[in-house]
PDB file of C-alpha atoms in Angstrom:
ATOM      1  CA  MET P   1     -24.313 -45.879 -37.169  1.00 85.00           C
ATOM      2  CA  ASN P   2     -26.627 -43.076 -38.298  1.00 88.00           C
ATOM      3  CA  TYR P   3     -26.059 -39.437 -37.416  1.00 90.00           C
ATOM      4  CA  PRO P   4     -26.919 -37.310 -35.598  1.00 93.00           C
ATOM      5  CA  THR P   5     -26.773 -39.813 -32.761  1.00 92.00           C
ATOM      6  CA  PRO P   6     -28.876 -39.663 -29.575  1.00 93.00           C
ATOM      7  CA  HIS P   7     -26.053 -37.828 -27.807  1.00 96.00           C
ATOM      8  CA  ILE P   8     -24.133 -35.932 -30.518  1.00 95.00           C
ATOM      9  CA  ASN P   9     -25.956 -33.538 -32.853  1.00 95.00           C
ATOM     10  CA  ALA P  10     -23.307 -33.274 -35.547  1.00 95.00           C
ATOM     11  CA  LYS P  11     -22.221 -34.820 -38.832  1.00 92.00           C
ATOM     12  CA  PRO P  12     -19.033 -36.524 -40.038  1.00 89.00           C
ATOM     13  CA  GLY P  13     -16.468 -33.873 -40.797  1.00 94.00           C
ATOM     14  CA  ASP P  14     -17.487 -31.731 -37.848  1.00 97.00           C
ATOM     15  CA  PHE P  15     -14.818 -33.428 -35.748  1.00 98.00           C
ATOM     16  CA  GLY P  16     -11.074 -33.720 -36.291  1.00 97.00           C
ATOM     17  CA  GLN P  17      -9.277 -37.041 -36.512  1.00 97.00           C
ATOM     18  CA  THR P  18      -8.291 -36.552 -32.871  1.00 98.00           C
ATOM     19  CA  VAL P  19     -10.732 -35.630 -30.096  1.00 98.00           C
ATOM     20  CA  LEU P  20      -9.612 -34.569 -26.628  1.00 98.00           C
ATOM     21  CA  MET P  21     -12.107 -35.649 -23.958  1.00 98.00           C
ATOM     22  CA  PRO P  22     -12.092 -33.964 -20.552  1.00 96.00           C
ATOM     23  CA  GLY P  23     -14.796 -35.099 -18.176  1.00 94.00           C
ATOM     24  CA  ASP P  24     -16.057 -31.598 -17.411  1.00 92.00           C
ATOM     25  CA  PRO P  25     -17.926 -29.642 -20.145  1.00 93.00           C
ATOM     26  CA  LEU P  26     -16.504 -26.413 -18.728  1.00 91.00           C
ATOM     27  CA  ARG P  27     -12.981 -27.762 -19.209  1.00 91.00           C
ATOM     28  CA  SER P  28     -13.875 -28.439 -22.827  1.00 95.00           C
ATOM     29  CA  LYS P  29     -15.041 -24.833 -23.175  1.00 95.00           C
ATOM     30  CA  PHE P  30     -11.867 -23.579 -21.470  1.00 93.00           C
ATOM     31  CA  ILE P  31      -9.635 -25.466 -23.918  1.00 95.00           C
ATOM     32  CA  ALA P  32     -11.587 -24.232 -26.939  1.00 97.00           C
ATOM     33  CA  GLU P  33     -11.452 -20.617 -25.794  1.00 96.00           C
ATOM     34  CA  ASN P  34      -7.816 -20.588 -24.684  1.00 95.00           C
ATOM     35  CA  PHE P  35      -5.995 -22.939 -27.061  1.00 97.00           C
ATOM     36  CA  LEU P  36      -7.938 -23.482 -30.290  1.00 98.00           C
ATOM     37  CA  GLU P  37      -8.107 -21.048 -33.177  1.00 97.00           C
ATOM     38  CA  ASN P  38     -11.471 -20.456 -34.863  1.00 97.00           C
ATOM     39  CA  ALA P  39     -13.184 -22.838 -32.446  1.00 97.00           C
ATOM     40  CA  THR P  40     -16.766 -23.702 -33.408  1.00 97.00           C
ATOM     41  CA  LEU P  41     -19.375 -25.347 -31.186  1.00 97.00           C
ATOM     42  CA  VAL P  42     -20.306 -28.594 -32.953  1.00 97.00           C
ATOM     43  CA  ASN P  43     -22.282 -30.299 -30.179  1.00 96.00           C
ATOM     44  CA  ASN P  44     -24.192 -29.196 -27.119  1.00 93.00           C
ATOM     45  CA  VAL P  45     -26.663 -32.015 -26.490  1.00 93.00           C
ATOM     46  CA  ARG P  46     -27.283 -32.239 -22.716  1.00 93.00           C
ATOM     47  CA  GLY P  47     -24.814 -29.383 -22.256  1.00 88.00           C
ATOM     48  CA  VAL P  48     -21.879 -31.569 -23.322  1.00 93.00           C
ATOM     49  CA  HIS P  49     -19.822 -28.954 -25.120  1.00 93.00           C
ATOM     50  CA  GLY P  50     -17.989 -30.151 -28.226  1.00 96.00           C
ATOM     51  CA  TYR P  51     -15.770 -27.805 -30.226  1.00 98.00           C
ATOM     52  CA  THR P  52     -13.608 -28.064 -33.321  1.00 98.00           C
ATOM     53  CA  GLY P  53     -10.853 -25.652 -34.235  1.00 98.00           C
ATOM     54  CA  THR P  54      -7.173 -25.696 -35.125  1.00 98.00           C
ATOM     55  CA  TYR P  55      -4.043 -25.928 -33.024  1.00 98.00           C
ATOM     56  CA  LYS P  56      -0.737 -25.128 -34.747  1.00 97.00           C
ATOM     57  CA  GLY P  57      -2.588 -25.487 -38.023  1.00 97.00           C
ATOM     58  CA  VAL P  58      -4.021 -28.945 -37.266  1.00 98.00           C
ATOM     59  CA  LYS P  59      -7.755 -29.608 -36.977  1.00 98.00           C
ATOM     60  CA  VAL P  60      -8.488 -30.785 -33.437  1.00 98.00           C
ATOM     61  CA  SER P  61     -11.703 -31.307 -31.489  1.00 98.00           C
ATOM     62  CA  VAL P  62     -12.461 -31.273 -27.792  1.00 98.00           C
ATOM     63  CA  MET P  63     -15.652 -32.643 -26.246  1.00 98.00           C
ATOM     64  CA  ALA P  64     -16.616 -33.575 -22.712  1.00 96.00           C
ATOM     65  CA  SER P  65     -17.129 -37.216 -21.755  1.00 96.00           C
ATOM     66  CA  GLY P  66     -19.003 -36.819 -18.483  1.00 94.00           C
ATOM     67  CA  MET P  67     -18.110 -38.957 -15.478  1.00 95.00           C
ATOM     68  CA  GLY P  68     -17.703 -42.699 -15.423  1.00 96.00           C
ATOM     69  CA  MET P  69     -17.331 -45.564 -17.851  1.00 97.00           C
ATOM     70  CA  PRO P  70     -20.943 -45.646 -19.074  1.00 97.00           C
ATOM     71  CA  SER P  71     -20.712 -41.966 -20.045  1.00 97.00           C
ATOM     72  CA  ILE P  72     -17.370 -42.056 -21.874  1.00 98.00           C
ATOM     73  CA  GLY P  73     -18.454 -45.393 -23.312  1.00 97.00           C
ATOM     74  CA  ILE P  74     -21.418 -43.752 -25.046  1.00 97.00           C
ATOM     75  CA  TYR P  75     -19.531 -40.744 -26.390  1.00 98.00           C
ATOM     76  CA  SER P  76     -16.436 -42.623 -27.546  1.00 98.00           C
ATOM     77  CA  TRP P  77     -18.540 -45.291 -29.286  1.00 98.00           C
ATOM     78  CA  GLU P  78     -20.519 -42.671 -31.195  1.00 97.00           C
ATOM     79  CA  LEU P  79     -17.416 -40.653 -32.116  1.00 98.00           C
ATOM     80  CA  PHE P  80     -15.594 -43.742 -33.361  1.00 98.00           C
ATOM     81  CA  ASN P  81     -18.522 -45.223 -35.276  1.00 97.00           C
ATOM     82  CA  ALA P  82     -20.606 -42.297 -36.544  1.00 96.00           C
ATOM     83  CA  PHE P  83     -18.179 -39.389 -36.876  1.00 96.00           C
ATOM     84  CA  GLU P  84     -15.011 -40.916 -38.381  1.00 94.00           C
ATOM     85  CA  VAL P  85     -12.855 -40.072 -35.351  1.00 97.00           C
ATOM     86  CA  GLU P  86      -9.620 -42.091 -35.230  1.00 98.00           C
ATOM     87  CA  ASN P  87      -8.011 -41.010 -31.943  1.00 98.00           C
ATOM     88  CA  ILE P  88      -9.529 -40.132 -28.577  1.00 98.00           C
ATOM     89  CA  MET P  89      -7.422 -38.765 -25.742  1.00 98.00           C
ATOM     90  CA  ARG P  90      -8.999 -38.645 -22.313  1.00 98.00           C
ATOM     91  CA  ILE P  91      -7.617 -35.652 -20.430  1.00 97.00           C
ATOM     92  CA  GLY P  92      -8.871 -35.694 -16.890  1.00 95.00           C
ATOM     93  CA  SER P  93      -8.073 -35.789 -13.221  1.00 93.00           C
ATOM     94  CA  ALA P  94      -6.951 -38.721 -11.112  1.00 94.00           C
ATOM     95  CA  GLY P  95      -6.215 -39.514  -7.495  1.00 92.00           C
ATOM     96  CA  ALA P  96      -2.655 -40.657  -6.754  1.00 93.00           C
ATOM     97  CA  VAL P  97      -2.080 -43.817  -4.708  1.00 92.00           C
ATOM     98  CA  GLN P  98       1.747 -43.937  -4.791  1.00 94.00           C
ATOM     99  CA  GLU P  99       4.016 -41.883  -2.542  1.00 92.00           C
ATOM    100  CA  ASN P 100       6.287 -40.772  -5.397  1.00 95.00           C
ATOM    101  CA  ILE P 101       3.392 -39.120  -7.256  1.00 96.00           C
ATOM    102  CA  ASN P 102       2.298 -35.622  -6.223  1.00 94.00           C
ATOM    103  CA  LEU P 103      -0.437 -33.077  -6.915  1.00 94.00           C
ATOM    104  CA  TYR P 104      -0.287 -31.684 -10.461  1.00 93.00           C
ATOM    105  CA  ASP P 105       1.955 -34.506 -11.721  1.00 96.00           C
ATOM    106  CA  ILE P 106       0.822 -36.060 -14.996  1.00 97.00           C
ATOM    107  CA  VAL P 107       0.068 -39.768 -15.298  1.00 98.00           C
ATOM    108  CA  ILE P 108      -0.008 -41.373 -18.745  1.00 98.00           C
ATOM    109  CA  ALA P 109      -2.019 -44.581 -18.646  1.00 98.00           C
ATOM    110  CA  GLN P 110      -0.169 -47.369 -20.396  1.00 98.00           C
ATOM    111  CA  GLY P 111      -2.833 -49.726 -19.064  1.00 98.00           C
ATOM    112  CA  ALA P 112      -6.128 -49.419 -17.217  1.00 98.00           C
ATOM    113  CA  CYS P 113      -7.106 -51.967 -14.585  1.00 97.00           C
ATOM    114  CA  THR P 114     -10.752 -51.924 -13.581  1.00 95.00           C
ATOM    115  CA  ASP P 115     -13.274 -53.169 -11.050  1.00 92.00           C
ATOM    116  CA  SER P 116     -15.987 -52.737 -13.682  1.00 94.00           C
ATOM    117  CA  ARG P 117     -17.806 -55.476 -15.588  1.00 94.00           C
ATOM    118  CA  TRP P 118     -17.612 -53.432 -18.802  1.00 94.00           C
ATOM    119  CA  ALA P 119     -15.802 -56.199 -20.706  1.00 95.00           C
ATOM    120  CA  GLU P 120     -18.623 -58.705 -20.246  1.00 94.00           C
ATOM    121  CA  GLN P 121     -20.502 -57.239 -23.213  1.00 94.00           C
ATOM    122  CA  TYR P 122     -17.758 -58.470 -25.553  1.00 94.00           C
ATOM    123  CA  HIS P 123     -18.407 -62.152 -24.640  1.00 96.00           C
ATOM    124  CA  LEU P 124     -14.735 -62.980 -24.069  1.00 95.00           C
ATOM    125  CA  ALA P 125     -13.494 -66.325 -22.857  1.00 95.00           C
ATOM    126  CA  GLY P 126     -11.040 -64.763 -20.403  1.00 94.00           C
ATOM    127  CA  THR P 127      -9.800 -61.470 -18.977  1.00 94.00           C
ATOM    128  CA  PHE P 128      -9.130 -58.580 -21.365  1.00 96.00           C
ATOM    129  CA  ALA P 129      -6.238 -56.196 -20.581  1.00 97.00           C
ATOM    130  CA  PRO P 130      -7.208 -52.632 -21.616  1.00 98.00           C
ATOM    131  CA  ILE P 131      -4.132 -50.826 -22.930  1.00 98.00           C
ATOM    132  CA  ALA P 132      -3.349 -47.565 -24.707  1.00 98.00           C
ATOM    133  CA  ASP P 133      -2.530 -47.335 -28.380  1.00 98.00           C
ATOM    134  CA  PHE P 134       1.255 -47.654 -28.555  1.00 98.00           C
ATOM    135  CA  ASN P 135       1.824 -44.923 -31.148  1.00 98.00           C
ATOM    136  CA  MET P 136      -0.240 -42.453 -29.137  1.00 98.00           C
ATOM    137  CA  LEU P 137       1.516 -43.501 -25.928  1.00 98.00           C
ATOM    138  CA  GLN P 138       4.994 -43.212 -27.441  1.00 98.00           C
ATOM    139  CA  THR P 139       4.205 -39.851 -29.043  1.00 98.00           C
ATOM    140  CA  CYS P 140       2.810 -38.486 -25.799  1.00 98.00           C
ATOM    141  CA  VAL P 141       5.810 -39.618 -23.736  1.00 98.00           C
ATOM    142  CA  GLU P 142       8.235 -38.083 -26.240  1.00 98.00           C
ATOM    143  CA  THR P 143       6.252 -34.846 -26.138  1.00 98.00           C
ATOM    144  CA  ALA P 144       6.188 -34.838 -22.327  1.00 98.00           C
ATOM    145  CA  LYS P 145       9.973 -35.136 -22.304  1.00 98.00           C
ATOM    146  CA  GLU P 146      10.304 -32.218 -24.735  1.00 97.00           C
ATOM    147  CA  MET P 147       8.008 -30.093 -22.575  1.00 96.00           C
ATOM    148  CA  GLY P 148       9.892 -30.924 -19.371  1.00 96.00           C
ATOM    149  CA  ALA P 149       6.707 -32.227 -17.761  1.00 95.00           C
ATOM    150  CA  HIS P 150       6.805 -34.190 -14.516  1.00 95.00           C
ATOM    151  CA  TYR P 151       5.092 -37.368 -15.666  1.00 97.00           C
ATOM    152  CA  HIS P 152       4.668 -41.047 -14.803  1.00 98.00           C
ATOM    153  CA  VAL P 153       3.786 -43.923 -17.143  1.00 98.00           C
ATOM    154  CA  GLY P 154       2.079 -47.120 -16.034  1.00 98.00           C
ATOM    155  CA  ASN P 155      -1.188 -48.583 -14.802  1.00 98.00           C
ATOM    156  CA  VAL P 156      -4.223 -46.720 -13.533  1.00 97.00           C
ATOM    157  CA  LEU P 157      -7.367 -48.124 -11.981  1.00 95.00           C
ATOM    158  CA  SER P 158     -10.670 -47.234 -13.649  1.00 96.00           C
ATOM    159  CA  SER P 159     -13.250 -47.657 -10.919  1.00 93.00           C
ATOM    160  CA  ASP P 160     -17.037 -47.615 -11.074  1.00 91.00           C
ATOM    161  CA  ARG P 161     -17.228 -45.887  -7.706  1.00 85.00           C
ATOM    162  CA  PHE P 162     -15.944 -42.694  -6.203  1.00 82.00           C
ATOM    163  CA  TYR P 163     -17.363 -43.403  -2.745  1.00 78.00           C
ATOM    164  CA  GLY P 164     -17.106 -46.854  -1.218  1.00 71.00           C
ATOM    165  CA  ASP P 165     -19.348 -48.432   1.387  1.00 69.00           C
ATOM    166  CA  ASP P 166     -16.290 -49.533   3.352  1.00 64.00           C
ATOM    167  CA  ASP P 167     -14.710 -46.063   3.449  1.00 58.00           C
ATOM    168  CA  ASP P 168     -15.804 -42.425   3.220  1.00 52.00           C
ATOM    169  CA  MET P 169     -13.556 -41.902   0.213  1.00 53.00           C
ATOM    170  CA  GLN P 170     -11.503 -44.202  -1.978  1.00 50.00           C
ATOM    171  CA  GLY P 171      -8.294 -43.977   0.061  1.00 49.00           C
ATOM    172  CA  GLY P 172      -8.842 -46.839   2.466  1.00 50.00           C
ATOM    173  CA  TRP P 173     -10.627 -48.966  -0.099  1.00 54.00           C
ATOM    174  CA  ILE P 174      -7.853 -48.803  -2.683  1.00 55.00           C
ATOM    175  CA  ALA P 175      -5.120 -49.394  -0.108  1.00 53.00           C
ATOM    176  CA  ASN P 176      -6.927 -52.366   1.402  1.00 51.00           C
ATOM    177  CA  ASN P 177      -7.752 -54.084  -1.890  1.00 67.00           C
ATOM    178  CA  GLY P 178      -4.264 -54.534  -3.294  1.00 83.00           C
ATOM    179  CA  TRP P 179      -4.095 -51.994  -6.116  1.00 89.00           C
ATOM    180  CA  GLN P 180      -1.382 -49.901  -4.493  1.00 89.00           C
ATOM    181  CA  LYS P 181       0.910 -52.890  -3.877  1.00 90.00           C
ATOM    182  CA  MET P 182       0.557 -53.873  -7.560  1.00 93.00           C
ATOM    183  CA  GLY P 183       2.040 -50.541  -8.631  1.00 94.00           C
ATOM    184  CA  VAL P 184      -1.149 -48.883  -9.827  1.00 96.00           C
ATOM    185  CA  MET P 185      -0.350 -45.168 -10.078  1.00 96.00           C
ATOM    186  CA  ALA P 186      -3.711 -43.527  -9.684  1.00 95.00           C
ATOM    187  CA  LEU P 187      -7.465 -43.919  -9.540  1.00 94.00           C
ATOM    188  CA  GLU P 188      -9.810 -42.555 -12.191  1.00 95.00           C
ATOM    189  CA  MET P 189     -13.155 -43.585 -13.703  1.00 96.00           C
ATOM    190  CA  GLU P 190     -13.038 -43.702 -17.503  1.00 98.00           C
ATOM    191  CA  ALA P 191      -9.887 -45.052 -19.188  1.00 98.00           C
ATOM    192  CA  ALA P 192     -10.696 -48.774 -19.207  1.00 98.00           C
ATOM    193  CA  ALA P 193     -13.981 -48.349 -21.086  1.00 98.00           C
ATOM    194  CA  LEU P 194     -12.328 -45.984 -23.564  1.00 98.00           C
ATOM    195  CA  TYR P 195      -9.507 -48.454 -24.216  1.00 98.00           C
ATOM    196  CA  MET P 196     -11.909 -51.361 -24.671  1.00 98.00           C
ATOM    197  CA  ASN P 197     -14.153 -49.413 -27.050  1.00 98.00           C
ATOM    198  CA  ALA P 198     -11.113 -48.374 -29.083  1.00 98.00           C
ATOM    199  CA  ALA P 199      -9.957 -51.990 -29.326  1.00 98.00           C
ATOM    200  CA  ARG P 200     -13.408 -53.160 -30.416  1.00 98.00           C
ATOM    201  CA  CYS P 201     -13.735 -50.370 -33.006  1.00 98.00           C
ATOM    202  CA  LYS P 202     -10.151 -50.808 -34.259  1.00 98.00           C
ATOM    203  CA  LYS P 203      -9.408 -47.216 -33.322  1.00 98.00           C
ATOM    204  CA  HIS P 204      -6.874 -45.538 -31.012  1.00 98.00           C
ATOM    205  CA  ALA P 205      -7.065 -44.205 -27.454  1.00 98.00           C
ATOM    206  CA  LEU P 206      -4.911 -42.763 -24.690  1.00 98.00           C
ATOM    207  CA  ALA P 207      -5.661 -41.408 -21.211  1.00 98.00           C
ATOM    208  CA  ILE P 208      -3.610 -38.549 -19.755  1.00 98.00           C
ATOM    209  CA  CYS P 209      -4.506 -37.342 -16.262  1.00 97.00           C
ATOM    210  CA  THR P 210      -3.347 -34.637 -13.914  1.00 96.00           C
ATOM    211  CA  ILE P 211      -3.207 -35.592 -10.258  1.00 95.00           C
ATOM    212  CA  SER P 212      -5.995 -33.623  -8.592  1.00 92.00           C
ATOM    213  CA  ASP P 213      -5.803 -35.324  -5.214  1.00 91.00           C
ATOM    214  CA  HIS P 214      -3.734 -37.803  -3.259  1.00 89.00           C
ATOM    215  CA  VAL P 215      -6.151 -40.286  -1.749  1.00 83.00           C
ATOM    216  CA  LEU P 216      -3.714 -41.594   0.859  1.00 83.00           C
ATOM    217  CA  ARG P 217      -2.445 -38.182   2.004  1.00 85.00           C
ATOM    218  CA  HIS P 218      -5.874 -36.511   1.819  1.00 83.00           C
ATOM    219  CA  GLU P 219      -4.530 -33.711  -0.404  1.00 85.00           C
ATOM    220  CA  PHE P 220      -6.990 -32.079  -2.808  1.00 85.00           C
ATOM    221  CA  THR P 221      -7.389 -29.416  -5.484  1.00 84.00           C
ATOM    222  CA  THR P 222     -10.558 -27.359  -5.911  1.00 83.00           C
ATOM    223  CA  ALA P 223     -13.081 -27.714  -8.747  1.00 76.00           C
ATOM    224  CA  GLU P 224     -11.959 -24.332 -10.122  1.00 77.00           C
ATOM    225  CA  GLU P 225      -8.312 -25.417 -10.081  1.00 75.00           C
ATOM    226  CA  ARG P 226      -9.212 -28.615 -11.931  1.00 71.00           C
ATOM    227  CA  GLN P 227     -11.161 -26.667 -14.531  1.00 63.00           C
ATOM    228  CA  ASN P 228      -8.651 -23.902 -15.208  1.00 64.00           C
ATOM    229  CA  SER P 229      -5.140 -24.825 -14.082  1.00 67.00           C
ATOM    230  CA  PHE P 230      -4.403 -28.211 -15.677  1.00 89.00           C
ATOM    231  CA  THR P 231      -2.928 -26.386 -18.639  1.00 93.00           C
ATOM    232  CA  GLN P 232       0.255 -28.453 -18.977  1.00 94.00           C
ATOM    233  CA  MET P 233      -1.829 -31.597 -19.532  1.00 96.00           C
ATOM    234  CA  MET P 234      -3.947 -29.739 -22.076  1.00 96.00           C
ATOM    235  CA  GLU P 235      -0.882 -28.548 -23.994  1.00 97.00           C
ATOM    236  CA  LEU P 236       0.627 -32.036 -23.821  1.00 98.00           C
ATOM    237  CA  ALA P 237      -2.492 -33.549 -25.364  1.00 98.00           C
ATOM    238  CA  LEU P 238      -2.752 -30.862 -28.039  1.00 98.00           C
ATOM    239  CA  ASN P 239       0.911 -31.162 -29.017  1.00 98.00           C
ATOM    240  CA  THR P 240       0.495 -34.941 -29.156  1.00 98.00           C
ATOM    241  CA  ALA P 241      -2.535 -34.486 -31.435  1.00 98.00           C
ATOM    242  CA  VAL P 242      -0.472 -32.320 -33.782  1.00 98.00           C
ATOM    243  CA  LYS P 243       2.281 -34.948 -33.998  1.00 97.00           C
ATOM    244  CA  LEU P 244      -0.247 -37.711 -34.728  1.00 96.00           C
ATOM    245  CA  GLU P 245      -1.186 -35.869 -37.926  1.00 91.00           C
ATOM    246  CA  LYS P 246       2.388 -35.893 -39.242  1.00 77.00           C
TER     247      LYS P 246
END
């Protein structure tokens, strides 16, 4: 793949081996300004802020993915194939669908179920199971334990829709369509496409989410809280990135 790409105006070497991908460009900016040393803006096409700096002496990048599987699918594919990125960690928000998971808990996506038809492009003869890279998953869980984080590991659902025609929000839809009874922890919109792209590119991916709302209890955080207060997840991802370099 040639560079710059249609969506990333950069060159190989501008990014670290590991890229953290929040959905929100302002969250990317927040991480660069509050956690990275000597952060440099390396991409701003369409206002999708991408920065590279160091964290505990390790080169790390952070760039927004936008919302949904098509968006993270574009950015992850270009990072993997044009910019020599090896690891992508989605760091975003998710809606809990289990009673034992609460606001601000962290969910680490071992697997990502989906209602999307993203996998059809790969011309597979059956159903593909999108899963995290085991080394990234193991490293993140070990780091979460060291940090004393309140975390859960398991399946998430990557959905193509935030609003459903059969319900005002996702709560009723997800409860009525079996995902909760199958132990799915939370609903989000990106992990499955990221995991499938990583598998196809022979690269590595992990999704870490903070619970921003509980879709069954109708509990919510504000946009400002999501942008600025999910710092434990950010530190978890950054500390995981550092360990992946060792």
